[in-house]
Short mmCIF file of C-alpha atoms in Angstrom, two decimals:
data_model
loop_
_atom_site.label_atom_id
_atom_site.label_comp_id
_atom_site.label_asym_id
_atom_site.label_seq_id
_atom_site.Cartn_x
_atom_site.Cartn_y
_atom_site.Cartn_z
CA MET A 99 22.67 37.31 -11.55
CA GLU A 100 21.95 33.59 -11.92
CA GLY A 101 25.50 32.80 -13.00
CA ALA A 102 26.79 34.08 -9.64
CA SER A 103 24.26 32.16 -7.53
CA MET A 104 25.40 29.78 -4.82
CA PRO A 105 24.78 26.03 -5.17
CA LYS A 106 21.33 25.02 -3.94
CA ASN A 107 19.51 21.88 -2.86
CA ILE A 108 17.18 20.30 -5.43
CA VAL A 109 14.91 18.02 -3.41
CA VAL A 110 12.50 15.45 -4.86
CA PHE A 111 9.93 13.67 -2.69
CA SER A 112 8.18 10.64 -4.21
CA ASP A 113 5.27 9.30 -2.17
CA GLY A 114 3.83 5.82 -1.77
CA THR A 115 0.92 4.24 -3.62
CA GLY A 116 -2.31 6.17 -3.11
CA GLN A 117 -0.59 8.99 -1.20
CA ASP A 118 -1.61 12.45 -2.41
CA GLY A 119 -0.54 14.82 0.36
CA GLY A 120 -2.47 18.03 0.86
CA VAL A 121 -5.62 17.01 -1.03
CA ARG A 122 -7.83 16.34 2.00
CA PRO A 123 -8.05 18.57 5.10
CA GLU A 124 -7.84 15.70 7.60
CA GLN A 125 -5.73 13.02 6.04
CA ARG A 126 -3.24 10.36 6.96
CA MET A 127 0.06 11.96 6.06
CA SER A 128 3.07 9.93 5.03
CA ASN A 129 6.54 10.77 6.27
CA ILE A 130 7.38 11.89 2.75
CA PHE A 131 4.63 14.51 2.74
CA LYS A 132 5.60 15.66 6.24
CA MET A 133 9.19 16.14 5.08
CA TYR A 134 7.99 17.96 1.98
CA ARG A 135 5.85 20.39 4.01
CA ALA A 136 8.78 21.18 6.29
CA SER A 137 11.40 21.69 3.58
CA ARG A 138 9.57 23.44 0.75
CA PRO A 139 9.88 27.18 0.22
CA GLY A 140 6.69 29.23 0.26
CA PRO A 141 4.90 32.20 1.84
CA ASP A 142 4.35 30.19 5.03
CA SER A 143 7.88 28.78 5.15
CA LEU A 144 11.26 29.97 6.42
CA VAL A 145 13.06 28.14 3.59
CA ASP A 146 14.66 30.49 1.06
CA PRO A 147 13.95 29.32 -2.53
CA ARG A 148 17.42 30.53 -3.51
CA ASP A 149 18.84 27.87 -1.20
CA GLN A 150 16.43 25.00 -1.82
CA VAL A 151 13.75 24.04 -4.37
CA VAL A 152 11.40 21.12 -3.78
CA PHE A 153 9.18 18.84 -5.87
CA TYR A 154 6.43 16.55 -4.54
CA ASP A 155 5.48 13.52 -6.64
CA PRO A 156 2.13 12.01 -5.51
CA GLY A 157 2.04 8.24 -5.25
CA LEU A 158 0.89 5.87 -7.97
CA GLY A 159 -2.89 5.58 -8.18
CA THR A 160 -3.74 9.09 -6.97
CA GLU A 161 -6.35 11.28 -8.62
CA ALA A 162 -5.24 14.69 -7.37
CA GLY A 163 -6.65 17.46 -9.55
CA ALA A 164 -8.62 15.11 -11.80
CA THR A 165 -12.17 16.11 -12.76
CA GLY A 166 -14.66 15.10 -15.44
CA LEU A 167 -13.10 13.40 -18.45
CA THR A 168 -9.66 13.81 -16.92
CA SER A 169 -10.65 11.68 -13.93
CA VAL A 170 -11.99 8.98 -16.27
CA ARG A 171 -8.77 9.02 -18.28
CA ARG A 172 -6.66 8.77 -15.12
CA TRP A 173 -8.84 5.95 -13.79
CA ILE A 174 -8.31 3.97 -16.99
CA ALA A 175 -4.59 4.76 -16.92
CA LYS A 176 -4.43 3.55 -13.32
CA LEU A 177 -6.21 0.34 -14.29
CA LEU A 178 -3.75 -0.25 -17.12
CA SER A 179 -0.76 0.39 -14.87
CA SER A 180 -2.16 -2.01 -12.26
CA VAL A 181 -2.30 -4.79 -14.85
CA THR A 182 0.96 -4.03 -16.67
CA GLY A 183 3.07 -2.40 -13.95
CA ARG A 184 3.83 0.54 -16.26
CA GLY A 185 2.60 3.40 -14.07
CA ILE A 186 5.95 4.12 -12.43
CA THR A 187 7.54 5.33 -15.69
CA THR A 188 5.59 8.60 -15.64
CA ASN A 189 6.53 9.24 -12.01
CA ILE A 190 10.23 8.74 -12.75
CA ALA A 191 10.08 11.09 -15.73
CA ASP A 192 8.20 13.73 -13.70
CA CYS A 193 10.93 13.76 -11.06
CA TYR A 194 13.75 13.76 -13.59
CA GLU A 195 12.16 16.61 -15.57
CA PHE A 196 12.07 18.75 -12.42
CA ILE A 197 15.79 18.14 -11.91
CA ILE A 198 16.55 19.01 -15.55
CA ASN A 199 14.67 22.30 -15.24
CA HIS A 200 16.36 23.44 -12.03
CA TYR A 201 19.86 21.94 -12.01
CA ARG A 202 22.96 24.06 -12.33
CA PRO A 203 26.54 22.78 -11.88
CA GLY A 204 27.33 22.50 -8.19
CA ASP A 205 23.72 21.99 -7.08
CA ARG A 206 23.01 19.08 -4.73
CA ILE A 207 20.32 16.58 -5.74
CA TRP A 208 18.29 14.98 -2.94
CA LEU A 209 15.90 12.07 -3.50
CA PHE A 210 13.40 10.84 -0.91
CA GLY A 211 10.69 8.20 -1.25
CA PHE A 212 8.37 5.77 0.50
CA SER A 213 7.15 2.36 -0.67
CA ARG A 214 6.88 2.34 -4.47
CA GLY A 215 7.83 6.01 -4.27
CA ALA A 216 11.10 4.84 -2.71
CA TYR A 217 11.66 2.64 -5.74
CA THR A 218 10.80 5.65 -7.91
CA ALA A 219 13.47 7.71 -6.11
CA ARG A 220 16.02 4.94 -6.54
CA SER A 221 15.08 4.69 -10.22
CA VAL A 222 15.62 8.44 -10.66
CA ALA A 223 19.08 7.89 -9.18
CA THR A 224 19.66 5.21 -11.82
CA VAL A 225 18.63 7.63 -14.59
CA LEU A 226 21.10 10.18 -13.21
CA ARG A 227 23.86 7.57 -13.02
CA LEU A 228 23.28 6.60 -16.64
CA CYS A 229 22.30 9.89 -18.26
CA GLY A 230 23.37 12.70 -15.94
CA VAL A 231 21.57 16.03 -16.41
CA PRO A 232 21.26 16.90 -20.12
CA THR A 233 22.28 20.38 -21.26
CA ARG A 234 21.91 20.14 -25.05
CA ILE A 235 19.54 19.04 -27.79
CA PRO A 236 20.43 18.78 -31.50
CA GLU A 237 19.20 22.35 -32.07
CA GLY A 238 21.45 23.85 -29.38
CA ASP A 239 21.25 24.45 -25.63
CA LEU A 240 18.42 22.60 -23.89
CA PRO A 241 15.71 25.20 -23.10
CA ARG A 242 14.50 24.94 -19.51
CA PHE A 243 10.81 24.84 -18.59
CA ARG A 244 9.81 23.90 -22.16
CA ASN A 245 8.45 20.74 -23.77
CA ALA A 246 11.96 19.86 -24.90
CA GLY A 247 12.92 19.09 -21.31
CA ARG A 248 10.07 16.61 -20.97
CA GLU A 249 10.90 14.96 -24.28
CA VAL A 250 14.51 14.46 -23.22
CA ALA A 251 13.38 13.16 -19.81
CA ASP A 252 11.11 10.58 -21.46
CA GLN A 253 13.92 9.54 -23.77
CA ALA A 254 16.31 9.02 -20.85
CA VAL A 255 13.80 7.00 -18.83
CA ILE A 256 12.13 4.94 -21.57
CA ARG A 257 14.93 4.43 -24.08
CA VAL A 258 17.90 4.21 -21.74
CA ALA A 259 17.12 3.46 -18.09
CA GLU A 260 14.33 0.96 -18.83
CA HIS A 261 16.36 -0.94 -21.41
CA GLY A 262 16.35 -4.51 -20.11
CA ALA A 263 13.71 -3.80 -17.44
CA GLY A 264 12.41 -6.96 -15.80
CA HIS A 265 15.21 -9.13 -17.18
CA PRO A 266 18.32 -10.39 -15.35
CA ARG A 267 20.67 -7.42 -15.10
CA ALA A 268 23.61 -9.03 -16.86
CA ARG A 269 21.62 -9.82 -20.00
CA TYR A 270 21.21 -6.26 -21.29
CA GLU A 271 23.48 -4.16 -19.06
CA ALA A 272 26.23 -3.71 -21.66
CA GLU A 273 23.66 -2.44 -24.15
CA ARG A 274 22.16 -0.09 -21.58
CA GLU A 275 25.56 1.35 -20.69
CA GLU A 276 26.27 1.97 -24.38
CA LEU A 277 22.89 3.66 -24.86
CA ALA A 278 23.63 5.82 -21.81
CA HIS A 279 27.03 6.82 -23.21
CA ARG A 280 25.44 7.83 -26.52
CA PHE A 281 22.78 9.83 -24.65
CA ARG A 282 25.38 11.71 -22.58
CA ILE A 283 27.45 12.57 -25.64
CA GLU A 284 24.40 13.77 -27.58
CA HIS A 285 22.99 15.81 -24.70
CA GLY A 286 26.16 17.28 -23.21
CA SER A 287 26.04 15.40 -19.91
CA ASP A 288 29.25 13.36 -20.18
CA VAL A 289 32.36 14.18 -18.15
CA ASN A 290 35.31 11.88 -18.78
CA GLY A 291 33.06 8.96 -19.59
CA GLU A 292 30.78 9.46 -16.57
CA ALA A 293 27.55 11.33 -15.88
CA ASN A 294 27.91 15.02 -15.04
CA ALA A 295 25.70 14.80 -11.92
CA ALA A 296 24.79 12.35 -9.17
CA PRO A 297 22.52 12.37 -6.11
CA TYR A 298 24.04 13.97 -3.04
CA PHE A 299 21.61 12.21 -0.68
CA ILE A 300 19.03 9.44 -1.14
CA GLY A 301 16.68 8.71 1.77
CA VAL A 302 14.03 6.02 1.38
CA PHE A 303 11.45 4.42 3.65
CA ASP A 304 10.84 0.68 3.16
CA THR A 305 11.32 0.27 -0.57
CA VAL A 306 8.91 -2.05 -2.34
CA ALA A 307 8.36 -2.39 -6.07
CA SER A 308 5.01 -4.09 -6.61
CA LEU A 309 4.81 -2.75 -10.15
CA GLY A 310 1.73 -4.73 -11.19
CA ALA A 311 -1.18 -6.64 -9.68
CA LYS A 312 -0.74 -10.37 -9.10
CA GLY A 313 -2.87 -13.49 -8.89
CA PRO A 314 -6.67 -13.17 -8.64
CA LEU A 315 -6.48 -9.37 -8.50
CA ARG A 316 -4.61 -9.27 -11.81
CA ILE A 317 -7.23 -11.58 -13.35
CA ALA A 318 -10.06 -9.42 -12.03
CA LEU A 319 -8.48 -6.20 -13.28
CA GLY A 320 -7.78 -7.83 -16.62
CA ALA A 321 -11.44 -8.80 -16.86
CA VAL A 322 -12.51 -5.21 -16.15
CA LEU A 323 -10.08 -4.01 -18.81
CA ALA A 324 -11.50 -6.52 -21.30
CA LEU A 325 -15.03 -5.31 -20.57
CA LEU A 326 -13.95 -1.70 -21.10
CA THR A 327 -12.35 -2.69 -24.40
CA ALA A 328 -15.53 -4.46 -25.50
CA ALA A 329 -17.66 -1.46 -24.49
CA SER A 330 -15.35 0.88 -26.39
CA ALA A 331 -15.52 -1.37 -29.44
CA ALA A 332 -19.32 -1.41 -29.27
CA THR A 333 -19.43 2.39 -29.06
CA ALA A 334 -17.02 2.77 -31.97
CA ALA A 335 -18.99 0.17 -33.97
CA THR A 336 -22.16 2.21 -33.48
CA ILE A 337 -20.42 5.30 -34.84
CA ILE A 338 -19.01 3.39 -37.84
CA HIS A 339 -22.40 1.81 -38.54
CA ARG A 340 -24.17 5.15 -38.60
CA LEU A 341 -21.50 6.96 -40.60
CA PHE A 342 -20.91 4.32 -43.26
CA ASP A 343 -24.11 2.24 -43.09
CA THR A 344 -22.15 -0.99 -42.66
CA GLY A 345 -23.47 -4.11 -40.96
CA TRP A 346 -23.23 -4.39 -37.18
CA THR A 347 -20.90 -7.40 -37.29
CA ALA A 348 -18.51 -5.79 -39.76
CA SER A 349 -18.60 -2.50 -37.84
CA PHE A 350 -17.78 -4.25 -34.57
CA ILE A 351 -14.91 -6.24 -36.11
CA VAL A 352 -13.40 -3.09 -37.63
CA ALA A 353 -13.80 -1.13 -34.39
CA ALA A 354 -12.30 -3.93 -32.29
CA ALA A 355 -9.36 -4.27 -34.69
CA ILE A 356 -8.68 -0.53 -34.52
CA ILE A 357 -8.78 -0.52 -30.71
CA VAL A 358 -6.50 -3.56 -30.47
CA LEU A 359 -4.02 -2.05 -32.93
CA VAL A 360 -3.98 1.29 -31.12
CA GLY A 361 -3.53 -0.49 -27.78
CA ALA A 362 -0.69 -2.60 -29.18
CA TRP A 363 1.00 0.52 -30.57
CA LEU A 364 0.69 2.36 -27.26
CA TYR A 365 2.23 -0.62 -25.46
CA LEU A 366 5.01 -1.36 -27.93
CA ARG A 367 6.17 2.23 -28.30
CA THR A 368 7.52 2.08 -24.74
CA ALA A 369 7.85 -1.66 -24.05
CA LEU A 370 9.75 -2.58 -27.22
CA LYS A 371 13.46 -1.98 -26.67
CA THR A 372 15.98 -1.93 -29.51
CA PHE A 373 19.75 -1.72 -29.73
CA LYS A 374 21.98 -1.21 -32.77
CA PRO A 375 25.71 -1.80 -32.20
CA SER A 376 27.95 1.05 -33.33
CA VAL A 377 30.31 -1.30 -35.17
CA ALA A 378 29.79 -1.75 -38.88
CA GLY A 379 27.63 -4.74 -39.72
CA GLY A 380 26.25 -5.08 -36.20
CA ARG A 381 22.75 -6.55 -36.03
CA ARG A 382 19.91 -4.67 -34.35
CA THR A 383 18.44 -6.56 -31.40
CA PHE A 384 14.97 -6.39 -29.86
CA HIS A 385 13.33 -7.32 -26.57
CA LEU A 386 10.25 -6.44 -24.55
CA ALA A 387 10.56 -4.77 -21.16
CA GLN A 388 8.79 -6.81 -18.50
CA TRP A 389 7.40 -5.01 -15.45
CA SER A 390 6.77 -8.40 -13.89
CA GLY A 391 7.84 -7.98 -10.28
CA ARG A 392 11.20 -9.70 -10.79
CA ASP A 393 14.74 -8.59 -11.52
CA TYR A 394 14.46 -5.13 -10.02
CA ASP A 395 17.38 -2.73 -10.31
CA LYS A 396 19.08 -2.98 -6.90
CA LEU A 397 22.32 -1.13 -7.65
CA LEU A 398 23.47 1.83 -5.57
CA GLY A 399 25.87 3.88 -7.68
CA ARG A 400 29.28 4.73 -6.26
CA ALA A 401 28.82 8.41 -7.09
CA VAL A 402 25.94 8.77 -4.57
CA VAL A 403 27.45 10.66 -1.63
CA HIS A 404 24.96 9.58 1.07
CA ALA A 405 22.24 6.91 1.06
CA ARG A 406 19.85 5.95 3.88
CA HIS A 407 17.21 3.22 3.99
CA ALA A 408 14.67 2.72 6.81
CA ILE A 409 13.28 -0.84 6.71
CA ALA A 410 10.30 -2.47 8.46
CA ILE A 411 10.96 -5.50 10.64
CA ASP A 412 7.32 -6.54 10.98
CA GLU A 413 5.95 -6.18 7.43
CA ASN A 414 4.59 -9.65 6.64
CA ARG A 415 2.72 -9.33 3.33
CA ALA A 416 4.15 -11.42 0.51
CA ASP A 417 3.28 -8.64 -1.95
CA PHE A 418 5.46 -6.18 -0.02
CA PRO A 419 8.94 -7.71 -0.06
CA ARG A 420 11.76 -5.25 0.48
CA VAL A 421 13.91 -4.49 -2.54
CA PRO A 422 17.59 -5.05 -1.66
CA TRP A 423 19.99 -2.19 -2.26
CA GLY A 424 23.73 -1.82 -2.40
CA PRO A 425 26.83 -1.39 -4.58
CA GLY A 426 26.41 -4.79 -6.23
CA LYS A 427 28.95 -7.34 -7.37
CA GLY A 428 31.99 -5.94 -9.09
CA VAL A 429 31.09 -2.35 -8.19
CA GLU A 430 33.58 -0.44 -6.06
CA ARG A 431 32.07 0.87 -2.83
CA ARG A 432 32.26 4.54 -1.99
CA PRO A 433 35.03 4.87 0.64
CA GLU A 434 34.26 6.07 4.14
CA VAL A 435 35.85 9.36 5.21
CA GLU A 436 36.95 9.72 8.82
CA GLY A 437 34.87 12.27 10.71
CA GLU A 438 32.06 12.26 8.14
CA PRO A 439 28.77 10.31 8.08
CA LYS A 440 28.90 6.88 6.46
CA PRO A 441 28.06 6.81 2.76
CA PHE A 442 25.45 4.04 3.11
CA VAL A 443 23.28 3.02 6.07
CA GLN A 444 20.35 0.60 6.16
CA MET A 445 18.49 0.71 9.48
CA TRP A 446 15.73 -1.63 10.68
CA PHE A 447 12.77 -0.34 12.70
CA ALA A 448 9.91 -1.98 14.61
CA GLY A 449 6.58 -1.93 12.81
CA ASN A 450 5.04 -2.76 9.48
CA HIS A 451 5.39 -0.97 6.13
CA SER A 452 3.41 2.18 7.01
CA ASP A 453 4.62 2.13 10.62
CA ILE A 454 7.93 3.11 9.00
CA GLY A 455 6.82 5.31 6.12
CA GLY A 456 3.77 6.83 7.79
CA SER A 457 0.15 7.34 6.61
CA TYR A 458 -1.75 6.06 9.66
CA PRO A 459 -3.85 8.46 11.79
CA GLU A 460 -1.66 10.79 13.84
CA ALA A 461 -2.83 9.21 17.09
CA GLU A 462 -1.28 5.94 15.82
CA SER A 463 1.93 7.34 14.28
CA ARG A 464 4.48 7.16 17.08
CA LEU A 465 6.46 4.36 15.40
CA SER A 466 6.61 6.20 12.07
CA ASP A 467 7.78 9.29 13.96
CA ILE A 468 10.83 7.26 15.04
CA ALA A 469 11.84 6.50 11.45
CA LEU A 470 11.07 10.06 10.35
CA GLU A 471 13.14 11.56 13.16
CA TRP A 472 16.06 9.31 12.20
CA MET A 473 15.83 10.26 8.53
CA LEU A 474 15.71 13.97 9.32
CA GLU A 475 18.69 13.66 11.66
CA GLU A 476 20.66 11.84 8.98
CA ALA A 477 19.74 14.42 6.32
CA ARG A 478 20.76 17.28 8.59
CA SER A 479 24.03 15.73 9.77
CA VAL A 480 25.84 15.85 6.42
CA ARG A 481 28.21 18.63 5.35
CA HIS A 482 25.56 20.38 3.23
CA PRO A 483 22.35 19.60 5.15
CA LEU A 484 18.74 19.49 4.09
CA ILE A 485 17.08 22.79 5.01
CA VAL A 486 14.07 22.23 7.29
CA ASP A 487 11.64 24.74 8.76
CA ASP A 488 11.25 23.34 12.28
CA THR A 489 8.04 25.31 12.81
CA ARG A 490 6.40 23.09 10.17
CA ILE A 491 7.09 19.72 11.74
CA HIS A 492 6.67 18.34 15.28
CA LEU A 493 7.41 14.72 16.11
CA PHE A 494 6.57 12.55 19.13
CA PRO A 495 8.49 9.29 18.64
CA SER A 496 7.89 6.50 21.14
CA ALA A 497 9.02 2.87 21.30
CA ASP A 498 5.63 1.86 22.73
CA GLY A 499 3.71 3.12 19.69
CA VAL A 500 0.83 1.20 18.10
CA GLN A 501 1.98 -1.55 15.73
CA HIS A 502 -0.28 -2.30 12.76
CA ASP A 503 -0.88 -5.51 10.83
CA GLU A 504 -2.39 -5.15 7.36
CA VAL A 505 -3.14 -8.88 7.14
CA VAL A 506 -5.49 -8.50 10.10
CA GLY A 507 -6.70 -5.19 8.70
CA MET A 508 -7.63 -6.76 5.36
CA SER A 509 -9.59 -9.50 7.13
CA ASP A 510 -11.53 -6.85 9.06
CA THR A 511 -12.21 -4.87 5.89
CA VAL A 512 -13.48 -7.90 3.97
CA ARG A 513 -15.69 -8.93 6.88
CA SER A 514 -17.18 -5.45 7.32
CA ARG A 515 -18.08 -5.20 3.62
CA THR A 516 -19.49 -8.70 3.22
CA PRO A 517 -23.13 -9.65 3.97
CA PHE A 518 -23.26 -11.79 7.11
CA TRP A 519 -24.59 -14.79 5.17
CA LEU A 520 -21.45 -14.81 2.97
CA ARG A 521 -18.84 -14.30 5.67
CA ARG A 522 -18.04 -17.98 6.07
CA LEU A 523 -17.00 -18.04 2.41
CA THR A 524 -14.86 -14.89 2.56
CA ARG A 525 -13.20 -15.18 5.97
CA SER A 526 -9.98 -16.56 4.45
CA ILE A 527 -9.60 -13.66 2.01
CA THR A 528 -6.64 -11.54 3.05
CA TRP A 529 -3.03 -10.84 2.15
CA LYS A 530 -0.72 -13.80 1.62
CA VAL A 531 1.74 -13.93 4.54
CA GLN A 532 5.51 -13.99 4.07
CA PRO A 533 7.67 -12.64 6.93
CA ARG A 534 10.78 -10.79 5.89
CA ASP A 535 14.19 -12.37 5.81
CA LEU A 536 16.90 -10.44 7.63
CA LYS A 537 20.42 -11.22 8.72
CA ASP A 538 21.31 -11.97 12.33
CA THR A 539 23.70 -9.00 12.18
CA ALA A 540 21.27 -6.51 10.60
CA THR A 541 21.60 -2.98 12.01
CA MET A 542 18.78 -2.18 14.45
CA HIS A 543 17.62 1.25 15.55
CA PRO A 544 18.01 1.74 19.35
CA SER A 545 14.22 2.00 19.68
CA VAL A 546 13.94 -1.71 18.82
CA SER A 547 15.85 -2.61 21.99
CA GLU A 548 13.65 -0.20 23.95
CA ARG A 549 10.58 -1.95 22.59
CA PHE A 550 11.95 -5.37 23.59
CA ALA A 551 12.40 -4.10 27.16
CA LEU A 552 8.71 -3.21 27.56
CA ASP A 553 6.36 -5.67 29.26
CA ALA A 554 3.74 -5.16 26.57
CA VAL A 555 3.24 -3.01 23.47
CA PRO A 556 0.00 -1.99 21.73
CA ARG A 557 -0.67 -3.99 18.58
CA GLN A 558 -3.52 -4.31 16.13
CA GLY A 559 -5.31 -7.20 17.78
CA ALA A 560 -3.88 -8.07 21.20
CA ASP A 561 -1.21 -6.32 23.26
CA GLY A 562 1.80 -8.27 24.38
CA PRO A 563 5.61 -8.38 24.56
CA TYR A 564 7.44 -7.44 21.38
CA ARG A 565 8.92 -10.73 20.13
CA PRO A 566 8.88 -10.90 16.32
CA ALA A 567 9.79 -14.34 14.99
CA VAL A 568 12.20 -12.85 12.43
CA LEU A 569 14.47 -11.63 15.26
CA ARG A 570 14.59 -14.93 17.15
CA THR A 571 18.19 -15.59 16.11
CA HIS A 572 19.40 -11.99 15.89
CA GLU A 573 22.59 -11.42 17.86
CA LEU A 574 21.06 -8.60 19.94
CA PHE A 575 17.80 -10.27 20.88
CA ARG A 576 18.14 -14.06 20.87
CA ASP A 577 18.36 -14.14 24.68
CA HIS A 578 14.84 -12.69 24.91
CA TYR A 579 13.42 -15.89 23.38
CA LEU A 580 14.93 -18.35 25.87
#
């Protein structure tokens, strides 16, 4: 009987942008997909589904399973999300819905992610901190595996967790907390003023939150979107003209107005946030959520039992800044317990973004194997460990692994796709460079010291000693620069 079942692991894996594990036979697998393959139950797995259930969330911008009109719709949706930064909302709700459908009191919630998928995982943790796991709807108990679960998930993400998105945290936090309290009371997820569930373990690889395109790319995508809008208006105008025998100009104006109004409604129904104080006479307030690449939610809730973050030392793209994480000001830290793993660990590793989170060819994945091995060890060292089928994963970590540089890679890509007579004009097109800022006391994985000790390491470009400028003043390595 289900009521007598033992607590289980509910594990959510959220992958990075463009990652859609399992779609292609020979693909570049991220560490998230490798962990998913090794921990999911199935006919080819040793993992018992009574002990662990698993959900894989493909990265933003993937087209897995899309064909015909569906692929066109997803392409347009991806374009819109690239311009507005809105695509992550659906991913968060997908993950949260899975938890709603499978959670029972006592179950342990695990969240893993890479890149923007790491930010997705952290955002799911925020939804849980605010809303818990709902058990009721106005009509009665919340039915699992029905549309009601998705509707409640969307409400929690859009109306509660994203309240104040993109604005300084302090500006709307009191309103968000009040909305969360109302949600928990309405949906039976409040226990003594707190959420009824929290993540047991969060493990993320190099969190970034580039929620929308920037600069020239944003302008270019906006232009494409404008052309699509104009083409849609022209098509609709043709239909109106033929149905009602109106003039072309009038038909086009009507069609364009309809498309603009529909677009505005679709945007405002999720971006417009409202709050009505519970006190009599309180005035309703309004604001627009801004997925602008600023004011990310960086809070790690105290109720999270274990949190681990693997961070890239050598990522140097300005568009891939790490998103800080921690308890935050005025938030009590979770206390350490003697003899048990630390509640919160952030570890730095040699390599760029995907050298930490994976997705390069296997022959070039020794650095990402280091970070993956560490994450698996951490997840299996806690009191109630992640269940892993060791026959499904084999790692070969090495401190002398190939180190990649996407700034160089972008230059090579632009050059290879540009006619030779235009290359002088395009040779400066690449990622904007901004090395990461890290403290002189930042915690380094032992493999970083091993890499420093080598005479030369393979890098994209030229081999040489490992001497990243960002570690010049670090307490462990400053002597190497003398």
